[in-house]
Protein backbone atom coordinates (compact mmCIF):
# COMPACT_ATOMS: atom_id res chain seq x y z
CA UNK A 1 0.00 0.00 0.00
CA UNK A 2 0.95 3.62 -0.29
CA UNK A 3 1.18 5.56 2.93
CA UNK A 4 3.89 8.01 3.87
CA UNK A 5 3.71 9.69 7.27
CA UNK A 6 5.55 12.68 8.65
CA UNK A 7 5.24 14.81 11.76
CA UNK A 8 3.56 18.09 10.84
CA UNK A 9 5.71 20.69 12.60
CA UNK A 10 9.28 21.24 13.74
CA UNK A 11 10.71 24.31 15.42
CA UNK A 12 14.48 24.67 15.60
CA UNK A 13 16.91 27.34 16.73
CA UNK A 14 19.18 28.90 14.14
CA UNK A 15 22.54 27.11 14.09
CA UNK A 16 21.15 23.88 15.55
CA UNK A 17 20.56 20.68 13.60
CA UNK A 18 17.07 19.80 12.34
CA UNK A 19 15.91 16.22 12.03
CA UNK A 20 12.78 15.47 10.03
CA UNK A 21 11.38 11.96 10.23
CA UNK A 22 9.27 9.95 7.82
CA UNK A 23 7.83 6.44 7.73
CA UNK A 24 6.59 4.60 4.67
CA UNK A 25 4.77 1.34 4.22
CA UNK A 26 5.61 -0.03 0.78
CA UNK A 27 8.62 -2.32 0.99
CA UNK A 28 8.95 -2.29 -2.80
CA UNK A 29 9.94 1.38 -2.83
CA UNK A 30 13.01 1.85 -5.00
CA UNK A 31 13.98 5.42 -4.20
CA UNK A 32 13.06 7.81 -1.41
CA UNK A 33 13.18 11.56 -1.80
CA UNK A 34 13.20 14.77 0.17
CA UNK A 35 11.68 17.90 -1.33
CA UNK A 36 11.49 21.47 -0.01
CA UNK A 37 8.62 23.84 -0.73
CA UNK A 38 8.72 27.54 0.04
CA UNK A 39 5.57 29.71 0.03
CA UNK A 40 4.09 30.13 -3.42
CA UNK A 41 6.70 27.91 -5.04
CA UNK A 42 6.95 24.44 -6.52
CA UNK A 43 8.90 21.54 -5.04
CA UNK A 44 12.68 21.69 -4.93
CA UNK A 45 14.46 18.34 -4.96
CA UNK A 46 16.91 18.32 -2.05
CA UNK A 47 18.25 14.79 -2.15
CA UNK A 48 17.27 11.17 -2.65
CA UNK A 49 18.49 7.76 -1.57
CA UNK A 50 18.35 4.39 -3.25
CA UNK A 51 16.58 1.77 -1.15
CA UNK A 52 19.67 -0.44 -0.81
CA UNK A 53 21.66 2.37 0.84
CA UNK A 54 21.45 3.32 4.50
CA UNK A 55 23.04 6.76 4.43
CA UNK A 56 23.74 9.57 2.04
CA UNK A 57 25.45 12.88 2.81
CA UNK A 58 25.29 15.97 0.66
CA UNK A 59 26.83 19.12 2.18
CA UNK A 60 24.59 20.10 5.13
CA UNK A 61 22.10 17.31 4.40
CA UNK A 62 22.31 13.76 5.73
CA UNK A 63 19.72 11.13 4.84
CA UNK A 64 19.39 8.00 6.94
CA UNK A 65 17.34 5.02 5.80
CA UNK A 66 16.30 2.11 8.00
CA UNK A 67 14.72 -0.25 5.52
CA UNK A 68 13.77 -2.83 8.15
CA UNK A 69 11.68 -0.25 10.04
CA UNK A 70 10.73 1.66 6.85
CA UNK A 71 12.02 4.85 8.44
CA UNK A 72 13.68 7.73 6.65
CA UNK A 73 15.15 10.87 8.17
CA UNK A 74 16.66 14.10 6.91
CA UNK A 75 19.16 15.95 9.05
CA UNK A 76 19.99 19.55 8.22
CA UNK A 77 23.17 20.72 9.91
CA UNK A 78 23.63 24.35 11.01
CA UNK A 79 20.01 25.27 10.22
CA UNK A 80 19.55 28.76 8.79
CA UNK A 81 16.52 31.03 8.45
CA UNK A 82 16.46 30.21 4.74
CA UNK A 83 15.73 26.60 5.68
CA UNK A 84 12.27 27.58 6.94
CA UNK A 85 9.89 25.78 4.58
CA UNK A 86 7.74 22.69 4.21
CA UNK A 87 9.69 19.47 3.70
CA UNK A 88 8.12 16.50 1.95
CA UNK A 89 9.23 12.92 2.06
CA UNK A 90 8.26 10.81 -0.97
CA UNK A 91 8.62 7.21 -2.06
CA UNK A 92 8.84 6.07 -5.65
CA UNK A 93 6.56 3.10 -6.13
CA UNK A 94 6.81 2.24 -9.81
CA UNK A 95 8.02 4.06 -12.91
CA UNK A 96 7.88 7.71 -11.95
CA UNK A 97 4.90 7.79 -9.59
CA UNK A 98 5.74 9.40 -6.27
CA UNK A 99 3.71 9.03 -3.09
CA UNK A 100 4.16 12.00 -0.75
CA UNK A 101 3.79 12.57 2.95
CA UNK A 102 1.74 15.48 4.25
CA UNK A 103 4.83 17.62 4.76
CA UNK A 104 6.68 18.91 7.82
CA UNK A 105 6.66 22.66 8.39
CA UNK A 106 10.06 23.69 9.70
CA UNK A 107 10.31 27.02 11.49
CA UNK A 108 13.74 28.37 12.28
CA UNK A 109 13.83 30.82 15.18
CA UNK A 110 16.62 33.24 15.95
CA UNK B 1 19.95 24.53 -18.36
CA UNK B 2 16.31 25.62 -18.22
CA UNK B 3 14.09 24.03 -15.60
CA UNK B 4 10.54 22.81 -15.85
CA UNK B 5 8.23 25.52 -17.17
CA UNK B 6 4.53 25.58 -16.38
CA UNK B 7 2.08 28.01 -17.89
CA UNK B 8 0.09 29.88 -16.92
CA UNK B 9 1.16 30.54 -13.31
CA UNK B 10 -2.31 31.60 -12.21
CA UNK B 11 -5.81 30.97 -13.54
CA UNK B 12 -9.28 31.87 -12.40
CA UNK B 13 -12.14 29.92 -13.95
CA UNK B 14 -15.86 29.58 -13.37
CA UNK B 15 -17.58 26.36 -12.40
CA UNK B 16 -18.51 24.32 -15.44
CA UNK B 17 -15.74 25.71 -17.62
CA UNK B 18 -12.77 23.73 -18.82
CA UNK B 19 -9.07 24.52 -18.49
CA UNK B 20 -5.82 23.46 -20.12
CA UNK B 21 -2.49 23.65 -18.34
CA UNK B 22 0.88 23.32 -20.03
CA UNK B 23 4.21 21.88 -18.95
CA UNK B 24 7.54 22.02 -20.77
CA UNK B 25 10.00 19.53 -19.27
CA UNK B 26 13.74 19.86 -18.98
CA UNK B 27 15.40 19.27 -22.34
CA UNK B 28 16.04 15.57 -22.86
CA UNK B 29 13.53 14.40 -20.24
CA UNK B 30 10.89 12.14 -21.69
CA UNK B 31 8.77 11.51 -18.60
CA UNK B 32 6.27 14.08 -17.39
CA UNK B 33 4.05 13.59 -14.34
CA UNK B 34 1.25 15.74 -12.97
CA UNK B 35 0.26 16.23 -9.34
CA UNK B 36 -2.52 18.11 -7.60
CA UNK B 37 -1.73 19.85 -4.33
CA UNK B 38 -4.51 20.97 -1.97
CA UNK B 39 -4.47 21.85 1.74
CA UNK B 40 -6.86 19.02 2.53
CA UNK B 41 -5.52 16.17 0.40
CA UNK B 42 -1.87 17.15 0.04
CA UNK B 43 0.02 16.05 -3.05
CA UNK B 44 -1.81 13.53 -5.18
CA UNK B 45 -0.62 11.86 -8.36
CA UNK B 46 -2.72 12.51 -11.45
CA UNK B 47 -0.91 10.78 -14.32
CA UNK B 48 2.44 10.19 -15.94
CA UNK B 49 3.44 10.23 -19.61
CA UNK B 50 6.47 8.80 -21.30
CA UNK B 51 7.14 9.15 -25.01
CA UNK B 52 3.55 10.29 -25.65
CA UNK B 53 2.03 7.30 -23.80
CA UNK B 54 0.23 7.41 -20.48
CA UNK B 55 1.98 4.88 -18.24
CA UNK B 56 0.32 5.56 -14.89
CA UNK B 57 -2.92 7.12 -13.77
CA UNK B 58 -4.05 8.16 -10.31
CA UNK B 59 -7.53 8.01 -8.81
CA UNK B 60 -9.11 11.05 -10.39
CA UNK B 61 -12.35 11.25 -12.34
CA UNK B 62 -12.38 11.16 -16.12
CA UNK B 63 -12.77 14.97 -16.20
CA UNK B 64 -9.01 15.04 -15.71
CA UNK B 65 -7.07 14.12 -18.81
CA UNK B 66 -3.68 14.74 -20.29
CA UNK B 67 -1.48 14.23 -23.27
CA UNK B 68 2.14 14.47 -24.27
CA UNK B 69 3.52 15.69 -27.55
CA UNK B 70 6.47 14.40 -29.57
CA UNK B 71 8.69 17.14 -28.11
CA UNK B 72 7.79 15.85 -24.59
CA UNK B 73 5.73 18.92 -23.71
CA UNK B 74 2.60 17.92 -21.86
CA UNK B 75 -0.83 19.38 -21.29
CA UNK B 76 -3.49 18.48 -18.80
CA UNK B 77 -7.13 19.32 -19.22
CA UNK B 78 -9.89 19.53 -16.66
CA UNK B 79 -13.42 19.71 -17.98
CA UNK B 80 -16.60 20.77 -16.19
CA UNK B 81 -14.69 22.45 -13.41
CA UNK B 82 -15.87 22.11 -9.82
CA UNK B 83 -15.02 24.29 -6.83
CA UNK B 84 -13.00 21.39 -5.40
CA UNK B 85 -10.65 21.48 -8.39
CA UNK B 86 -9.10 24.64 -6.99
CA UNK B 87 -5.51 23.64 -6.32
CA UNK B 88 -1.88 24.03 -7.23
CA UNK B 89 -1.13 21.76 -10.19
CA UNK B 90 2.47 20.66 -10.36
CA UNK B 91 4.30 19.06 -13.22
CA UNK B 92 7.44 16.95 -12.76
CA UNK B 93 10.04 16.12 -15.39
CA UNK B 94 12.22 13.02 -15.09
CA UNK B 95 15.07 11.41 -16.95
CA UNK B 96 15.90 8.54 -14.61
CA UNK B 97 15.96 8.70 -10.81
CA UNK B 98 15.42 12.40 -10.19
CA UNK B 99 12.09 14.19 -10.59
CA UNK B 100 12.22 17.97 -10.96
CA UNK B 101 9.15 20.07 -10.44
CA UNK B 102 7.96 23.28 -12.02
CA UNK B 103 6.59 26.27 -10.11
CA UNK B 104 3.05 25.07 -10.62
CA UNK B 105 -0.18 26.54 -11.92
CA UNK B 106 -2.50 27.93 -9.26
CA UNK B 107 -6.07 27.26 -10.41
CA UNK B 108 -8.95 28.95 -8.65
CA UNK B 109 -12.49 27.89 -9.52
CA UNK B 110 -15.22 30.35 -8.55
PDB file of C-alpha atoms in Angstrom:
ATOM      1  CA  UNK A   1       0.000   0.000   0.000  1.00  0.00           C
ATOM      2  CA  UNK A   2       0.948   3.618  -0.293  1.00  0.00           C
ATOM      3  CA  UNK A   3       1.178   5.556   2.929  1.00  0.00           C
ATOM      4  CA  UNK A   4       3.886   8.010   3.874  1.00  0.00           C
ATOM      5  CA  UNK A   5       3.713   9.688   7.265  1.00  0.00           C
ATOM      6  CA  UNK A   6       5.551  12.677   8.653  1.00  0.00           C
ATOM      7  CA  UNK A   7       5.243  14.810  11.757  1.00  0.00           C
ATOM      8  CA  UNK A   8       3.558  18.086  10.840  1.00  0.00           C
ATOM      9  CA  UNK A   9       5.706  20.686  12.601  1.00  0.00           C
ATOM     10  CA  UNK A  10       9.276  21.241  13.736  1.00  0.00           C
ATOM     11  CA  UNK A  11      10.707  24.315  15.424  1.00  0.00           C
ATOM     12  CA  UNK A  12      14.482  24.674  15.598  1.00  0.00           C
ATOM     13  CA  UNK A  13      16.910  27.337  16.732  1.00  0.00           C
ATOM     14  CA  UNK A  14      19.177  28.903  14.138  1.00  0.00           C
ATOM     15  CA  UNK A  15      22.537  27.113  14.093  1.00  0.00           C
ATOM     16  CA  UNK A  16      21.153  23.883  15.554  1.00  0.00           C
ATOM     17  CA  UNK A  17      20.565  20.678  13.602  1.00  0.00           C
ATOM     18  CA  UNK A  18      17.074  19.805  12.339  1.00  0.00           C
ATOM     19  CA  UNK A  19      15.911  16.223  12.027  1.00  0.00           C
ATOM     20  CA  UNK A  20      12.780  15.473  10.026  1.00  0.00           C
ATOM     21  CA  UNK A  21      11.375  11.957  10.226  1.00  0.00           C
ATOM     22  CA  UNK A  22       9.267   9.946   7.823  1.00  0.00           C
ATOM     23  CA  UNK A  23       7.833   6.445   7.733  1.00  0.00           C
ATOM     24  CA  UNK A  24       6.595   4.601   4.672  1.00  0.00           C
ATOM     25  CA  UNK A  25       4.765   1.344   4.220  1.00  0.00           C
ATOM     26  CA  UNK A  26       5.609  -0.025   0.782  1.00  0.00           C
ATOM     27  CA  UNK A  27       8.622  -2.320   0.985  1.00  0.00           C
ATOM     28  CA  UNK A  28       8.950  -2.293  -2.803  1.00  0.00           C
ATOM     29  CA  UNK A  29       9.940   1.384  -2.830  1.00  0.00           C
ATOM     30  CA  UNK A  30      13.010   1.849  -5.003  1.00  0.00           C
ATOM     31  CA  UNK A  31      13.976   5.417  -4.201  1.00  0.00           C
ATOM     32  CA  UNK A  32      13.060   7.810  -1.407  1.00  0.00           C
ATOM     33  CA  UNK A  33      13.176  11.561  -1.802  1.00  0.00           C
ATOM     34  CA  UNK A  34      13.202  14.771   0.169  1.00  0.00           C
ATOM     35  CA  UNK A  35      11.679  17.899  -1.329  1.00  0.00           C
ATOM     36  CA  UNK A  36      11.493  21.467  -0.008  1.00  0.00           C
ATOM     37  CA  UNK A  37       8.616  23.843  -0.729  1.00  0.00           C
ATOM     38  CA  UNK A  38       8.718  27.540   0.044  1.00  0.00           C
ATOM     39  CA  UNK A  39       5.575  29.709   0.033  1.00  0.00           C
ATOM     40  CA  UNK A  40       4.095  30.134  -3.421  1.00  0.00           C
ATOM     41  CA  UNK A  41       6.699  27.913  -5.037  1.00  0.00           C
ATOM     42  CA  UNK A  42       6.954  24.440  -6.518  1.00  0.00           C
ATOM     43  CA  UNK A  43       8.903  21.535  -5.043  1.00  0.00           C
ATOM     44  CA  UNK A  44      12.678  21.694  -4.931  1.00  0.00           C
ATOM     45  CA  UNK A  45      14.462  18.336  -4.958  1.00  0.00           C
ATOM     46  CA  UNK A  46      16.909  18.315  -2.050  1.00  0.00           C
ATOM     47  CA  UNK A  47      18.247  14.787  -2.152  1.00  0.00           C
ATOM     48  CA  UNK A  48      17.267  11.174  -2.652  1.00  0.00           C
ATOM     49  CA  UNK A  49      18.488   7.762  -1.573  1.00  0.00           C
ATOM     50  CA  UNK A  50      18.351   4.385  -3.245  1.00  0.00           C
ATOM     51  CA  UNK A  51      16.580   1.772  -1.151  1.00  0.00           C
ATOM     52  CA  UNK A  52      19.674  -0.437  -0.809  1.00  0.00           C
ATOM     53  CA  UNK A  53      21.658   2.367   0.844  1.00  0.00           C
ATOM     54  CA  UNK A  54      21.453   3.319   4.499  1.00  0.00           C
ATOM     55  CA  UNK A  55      23.042   6.760   4.432  1.00  0.00           C
ATOM     56  CA  UNK A  56      23.739   9.571   2.042  1.00  0.00           C
ATOM     57  CA  UNK A  57      25.449  12.876   2.810  1.00  0.00           C
ATOM     58  CA  UNK A  58      25.293  15.974   0.662  1.00  0.00           C
ATOM     59  CA  UNK A  59      26.826  19.115   2.177  1.00  0.00           C
ATOM     60  CA  UNK A  60      24.586  20.096   5.131  1.00  0.00           C
ATOM     61  CA  UNK A  61      22.103  17.313   4.401  1.00  0.00           C
ATOM     62  CA  UNK A  62      22.305  13.763   5.732  1.00  0.00           C
ATOM     63  CA  UNK A  63      19.721  11.135   4.842  1.00  0.00           C
ATOM     64  CA  UNK A  64      19.393   8.002   6.941  1.00  0.00           C
ATOM     65  CA  UNK A  65      17.341   5.025   5.799  1.00  0.00           C
ATOM     66  CA  UNK A  66      16.304   2.110   7.996  1.00  0.00           C
ATOM     67  CA  UNK A  67      14.722  -0.246   5.518  1.00  0.00           C
ATOM     68  CA  UNK A  68      13.768  -2.826   8.152  1.00  0.00           C
ATOM     69  CA  UNK A  69      11.680  -0.247  10.038  1.00  0.00           C
ATOM     70  CA  UNK A  70      10.733   1.663   6.846  1.00  0.00           C
ATOM     71  CA  UNK A  71      12.020   4.850   8.444  1.00  0.00           C
ATOM     72  CA  UNK A  72      13.678   7.728   6.646  1.00  0.00           C
ATOM     73  CA  UNK A  73      15.154  10.870   8.170  1.00  0.00           C
ATOM     74  CA  UNK A  74      16.655  14.098   6.910  1.00  0.00           C
ATOM     75  CA  UNK A  75      19.164  15.946   9.048  1.00  0.00           C
ATOM     76  CA  UNK A  76      19.989  19.548   8.222  1.00  0.00           C
ATOM     77  CA  UNK A  77      23.172  20.724   9.911  1.00  0.00           C
ATOM     78  CA  UNK A  78      23.626  24.353  11.012  1.00  0.00           C
ATOM     79  CA  UNK A  79      20.013  25.265  10.225  1.00  0.00           C
ATOM     80  CA  UNK A  80      19.552  28.756   8.788  1.00  0.00           C
ATOM     81  CA  UNK A  81      16.522  31.034   8.452  1.00  0.00           C
ATOM     82  CA  UNK A  82      16.455  30.212   4.743  1.00  0.00           C
ATOM     83  CA  UNK A  83      15.733  26.604   5.682  1.00  0.00           C
ATOM     84  CA  UNK A  84      12.266  27.583   6.938  1.00  0.00           C
ATOM     85  CA  UNK A  85       9.890  25.782   4.576  1.00  0.00           C
ATOM     86  CA  UNK A  86       7.738  22.687   4.212  1.00  0.00           C
ATOM     87  CA  UNK A  87       9.689  19.465   3.703  1.00  0.00           C
ATOM     88  CA  UNK A  88       8.124  16.500   1.945  1.00  0.00           C
ATOM     89  CA  UNK A  89       9.232  12.922   2.059  1.00  0.00           C
ATOM     90  CA  UNK A  90       8.256  10.808  -0.971  1.00  0.00           C
ATOM     91  CA  UNK A  91       8.622   7.214  -2.061  1.00  0.00           C
ATOM     92  CA  UNK A  92       8.842   6.069  -5.648  1.00  0.00           C
ATOM     93  CA  UNK A  93       6.562   3.101  -6.134  1.00  0.00           C
ATOM     94  CA  UNK A  94       6.814   2.241  -9.811  1.00  0.00           C
ATOM     95  CA  UNK A  95       8.020   4.058 -12.910  1.00  0.00           C
ATOM     96  CA  UNK A  96       7.876   7.712 -11.946  1.00  0.00           C
ATOM     97  CA  UNK A  97       4.897   7.792  -9.594  1.00  0.00           C
ATOM     98  CA  UNK A  98       5.744   9.404  -6.274  1.00  0.00           C
ATOM     99  CA  UNK A  99       3.706   9.033  -3.091  1.00  0.00           C
ATOM    100  CA  UNK A 100       4.164  11.999  -0.754  1.00  0.00           C
ATOM    101  CA  UNK A 101       3.793  12.568   2.946  1.00  0.00           C
ATOM    102  CA  UNK A 102       1.738  15.483   4.245  1.00  0.00           C
ATOM    103  CA  UNK A 103       4.832  17.620   4.759  1.00  0.00           C
ATOM    104  CA  UNK A 104       6.682  18.908   7.821  1.00  0.00           C
ATOM    105  CA  UNK A 105       6.658  22.660   8.390  1.00  0.00           C
ATOM    106  CA  UNK A 106      10.058  23.689   9.700  1.00  0.00           C
ATOM    107  CA  UNK A 107      10.306  27.021  11.485  1.00  0.00           C
ATOM    108  CA  UNK A 108      13.742  28.375  12.277  1.00  0.00           C
ATOM    109  CA  UNK A 109      13.829  30.815  15.180  1.00  0.00           C
ATOM    110  CA  UNK A 110      16.623  33.240  15.954  1.00  0.00           C
TER     111      UNK A 110
ATOM    112  CA  UNK B   1      19.950  24.531 -18.362  1.00  0.00           C
ATOM    113  CA  UNK B   2      16.310  25.620 -18.224  1.00  0.00           C
ATOM    114  CA  UNK B   3      14.088  24.033 -15.600  1.00  0.00           C
ATOM    115  CA  UNK B   4      10.536  22.808 -15.849  1.00  0.00           C
ATOM    116  CA  UNK B   5       8.232  25.525 -17.169  1.00  0.00           C
ATOM    117  CA  UNK B   6       4.533  25.585 -16.381  1.00  0.00           C
ATOM    118  CA  UNK B   7       2.081  28.014 -17.894  1.00  0.00           C
ATOM    119  CA  UNK B   8       0.095  29.879 -16.916  1.00  0.00           C
ATOM    120  CA  UNK B   9       1.160  30.538 -13.314  1.00  0.00           C
ATOM    121  CA  UNK B  10      -2.311  31.605 -12.215  1.00  0.00           C
ATOM    122  CA  UNK B  11      -5.805  30.971 -13.543  1.00  0.00           C
ATOM    123  CA  UNK B  12      -9.278  31.869 -12.401  1.00  0.00           C
ATOM    124  CA  UNK B  13     -12.136  29.924 -13.953  1.00  0.00           C
ATOM    125  CA  UNK B  14     -15.863  29.582 -13.371  1.00  0.00           C
ATOM    126  CA  UNK B  15     -17.585  26.358 -12.395  1.00  0.00           C
ATOM    127  CA  UNK B  16     -18.508  24.317 -15.443  1.00  0.00           C
ATOM    128  CA  UNK B  17     -15.738  25.706 -17.618  1.00  0.00           C
ATOM    129  CA  UNK B  18     -12.767  23.732 -18.817  1.00  0.00           C
ATOM    130  CA  UNK B  19      -9.073  24.521 -18.488  1.00  0.00           C
ATOM    131  CA  UNK B  20      -5.822  23.455 -20.122  1.00  0.00           C
ATOM    132  CA  UNK B  21      -2.487  23.649 -18.342  1.00  0.00           C
ATOM    133  CA  UNK B  22       0.879  23.317 -20.026  1.00  0.00           C
ATOM    134  CA  UNK B  23       4.212  21.877 -18.950  1.00  0.00           C
ATOM    135  CA  UNK B  24       7.540  22.019 -20.773  1.00  0.00           C
ATOM    136  CA  UNK B  25       9.996  19.535 -19.265  1.00  0.00           C
ATOM    137  CA  UNK B  26      13.740  19.857 -18.981  1.00  0.00           C
ATOM    138  CA  UNK B  27      15.397  19.271 -22.343  1.00  0.00           C
ATOM    139  CA  UNK B  28      16.040  15.570 -22.857  1.00  0.00           C
ATOM    140  CA  UNK B  29      13.530  14.405 -20.235  1.00  0.00           C
ATOM    141  CA  UNK B  30      10.890  12.143 -21.687  1.00  0.00           C
ATOM    142  CA  UNK B  31       8.769  11.506 -18.603  1.00  0.00           C
ATOM    143  CA  UNK B  32       6.267  14.076 -17.389  1.00  0.00           C
ATOM    144  CA  UNK B  33       4.054  13.589 -14.335  1.00  0.00           C
ATOM    145  CA  UNK B  34       1.246  15.736 -12.969  1.00  0.00           C
ATOM    146  CA  UNK B  35       0.263  16.232  -9.336  1.00  0.00           C
ATOM    147  CA  UNK B  36      -2.520  18.110  -7.602  1.00  0.00           C
ATOM    148  CA  UNK B  37      -1.735  19.850  -4.327  1.00  0.00           C
ATOM    149  CA  UNK B  38      -4.514  20.971  -1.971  1.00  0.00           C
ATOM    150  CA  UNK B  39      -4.470  21.848   1.738  1.00  0.00           C
ATOM    151  CA  UNK B  40      -6.859  19.023   2.531  1.00  0.00           C
ATOM    152  CA  UNK B  41      -5.516  16.173   0.401  1.00  0.00           C
ATOM    153  CA  UNK B  42      -1.873  17.146   0.038  1.00  0.00           C
ATOM    154  CA  UNK B  43       0.017  16.045  -3.047  1.00  0.00           C
ATOM    155  CA  UNK B  44      -1.811  13.534  -5.177  1.00  0.00           C
ATOM    156  CA  UNK B  45      -0.621  11.857  -8.355  1.00  0.00           C
ATOM    157  CA  UNK B  46      -2.720  12.514 -11.448  1.00  0.00           C
ATOM    158  CA  UNK B  47      -0.913  10.778 -14.317  1.00  0.00           C
ATOM    159  CA  UNK B  48       2.437  10.186 -15.942  1.00  0.00           C
ATOM    160  CA  UNK B  49       3.442  10.230 -19.605  1.00  0.00           C
ATOM    161  CA  UNK B  50       6.472   8.796 -21.297  1.00  0.00           C
ATOM    162  CA  UNK B  51       7.137   9.153 -25.006  1.00  0.00           C
ATOM    163  CA  UNK B  52       3.548  10.285 -25.652  1.00  0.00           C
ATOM    164  CA  UNK B  53       2.030   7.297 -23.801  1.00  0.00           C
ATOM    165  CA  UNK B  54       0.230   7.406 -20.483  1.00  0.00           C
ATOM    166  CA  UNK B  55       1.979   4.883 -18.236  1.00  0.00           C
ATOM    167  CA  UNK B  56       0.316   5.556 -14.890  1.00  0.00           C
ATOM    168  CA  UNK B  57      -2.921   7.116 -13.769  1.00  0.00           C
ATOM    169  CA  UNK B  58      -4.052   8.159 -10.307  1.00  0.00           C
ATOM    170  CA  UNK B  59      -7.530   8.008  -8.806  1.00  0.00           C
ATOM    171  CA  UNK B  60      -9.108  11.046 -10.392  1.00  0.00           C
ATOM    172  CA  UNK B  61     -12.350  11.252 -12.342  1.00  0.00           C
ATOM    173  CA  UNK B  62     -12.381  11.164 -16.124  1.00  0.00           C
ATOM    174  CA  UNK B  63     -12.771  14.965 -16.200  1.00  0.00           C
ATOM    175  CA  UNK B  64      -9.010  15.040 -15.714  1.00  0.00           C
ATOM    176  CA  UNK B  65      -7.070  14.117 -18.811  1.00  0.00           C
ATOM    177  CA  UNK B  66      -3.679  14.745 -20.288  1.00  0.00           C
ATOM    178  CA  UNK B  67      -1.477  14.229 -23.266  1.00  0.00           C
ATOM    179  CA  UNK B  68       2.136  14.473 -24.273  1.00  0.00           C
ATOM    180  CA  UNK B  69       3.524  15.690 -27.547  1.00  0.00           C
ATOM    181  CA  UNK B  70       6.467  14.404 -29.571  1.00  0.00           C
ATOM    182  CA  UNK B  71       8.688  17.143 -28.106  1.00  0.00           C
ATOM    183  CA  UNK B  72       7.794  15.853 -24.588  1.00  0.00           C
ATOM    184  CA  UNK B  73       5.727  18.918 -23.710  1.00  0.00           C
ATOM    185  CA  UNK B  74       2.596  17.924 -21.861  1.00  0.00           C
ATOM    186  CA  UNK B  75      -0.830  19.381 -21.294  1.00  0.00           C
ATOM    187  CA  UNK B  76      -3.487  18.482 -18.798  1.00  0.00           C
ATOM    188  CA  UNK B  77      -7.127  19.323 -19.221  1.00  0.00           C
ATOM    189  CA  UNK B  78      -9.892  19.534 -16.657  1.00  0.00           C
ATOM    190  CA  UNK B  79     -13.417  19.707 -17.978  1.00  0.00           C
ATOM    191  CA  UNK B  80     -16.604  20.771 -16.190  1.00  0.00           C
ATOM    192  CA  UNK B  81     -14.686  22.453 -13.409  1.00  0.00           C
ATOM    193  CA  UNK B  82     -15.867  22.113  -9.822  1.00  0.00           C
ATOM    194  CA  UNK B  83     -15.018  24.285  -6.833  1.00  0.00           C
ATOM    195  CA  UNK B  84     -13.002  21.391  -5.403  1.00  0.00           C
ATOM    196  CA  UNK B  85     -10.649  21.484  -8.393  1.00  0.00           C
ATOM    197  CA  UNK B  86      -9.099  24.641  -6.987  1.00  0.00           C
ATOM    198  CA  UNK B  87      -5.507  23.641  -6.320  1.00  0.00           C
ATOM    199  CA  UNK B  88      -1.878  24.031  -7.231  1.00  0.00           C
ATOM    200  CA  UNK B  89      -1.128  21.761 -10.188  1.00  0.00           C
ATOM    201  CA  UNK B  90       2.470  20.659 -10.360  1.00  0.00           C
ATOM    202  CA  UNK B  91       4.302  19.064 -13.223  1.00  0.00           C
ATOM    203  CA  UNK B  92       7.443  16.954 -12.764  1.00  0.00           C
ATOM    204  CA  UNK B  93      10.045  16.121 -15.386  1.00  0.00           C
ATOM    205  CA  UNK B  94      12.220  13.020 -15.085  1.00  0.00           C
ATOM    206  CA  UNK B  95      15.074  11.409 -16.946  1.00  0.00           C
ATOM    207  CA  UNK B  96      15.896   8.542 -14.606  1.00  0.00           C
ATOM    208  CA  UNK B  97      15.958   8.699 -10.812  1.00  0.00           C
ATOM    209  CA  UNK B  98      15.419  12.399 -10.189  1.00  0.00           C
ATOM    210  CA  UNK B  99      12.085  14.193 -10.585  1.00  0.00           C
ATOM    211  CA  UNK B 100      12.221  17.966 -10.959  1.00  0.00           C
ATOM    212  CA  UNK B 101       9.146  20.070 -10.439  1.00  0.00           C
ATOM    213  CA  UNK B 102       7.962  23.275 -12.017  1.00  0.00           C
ATOM    214  CA  UNK B 103       6.585  26.274 -10.111  1.00  0.00           C
ATOM    215  CA  UNK B 104       3.051  25.074 -10.618  1.00  0.00           C
ATOM    216  CA  UNK B 105      -0.177  26.544 -11.918  1.00  0.00           C
ATOM    217  CA  UNK B 106      -2.498  27.925  -9.258  1.00  0.00           C
ATOM    218  CA  UNK B 107      -6.065  27.261 -10.415  1.00  0.00           C
ATOM    219  CA  UNK B 108      -8.947  28.950  -8.647  1.00  0.00           C
ATOM    220  CA  UNK B 109     -12.491  27.893  -9.525  1.00  0.00           C
ATOM    221  CA  UNK B 110     -15.215  30.353  -8.554  1.00  0.00           C
TER     222      UNK B 110
END
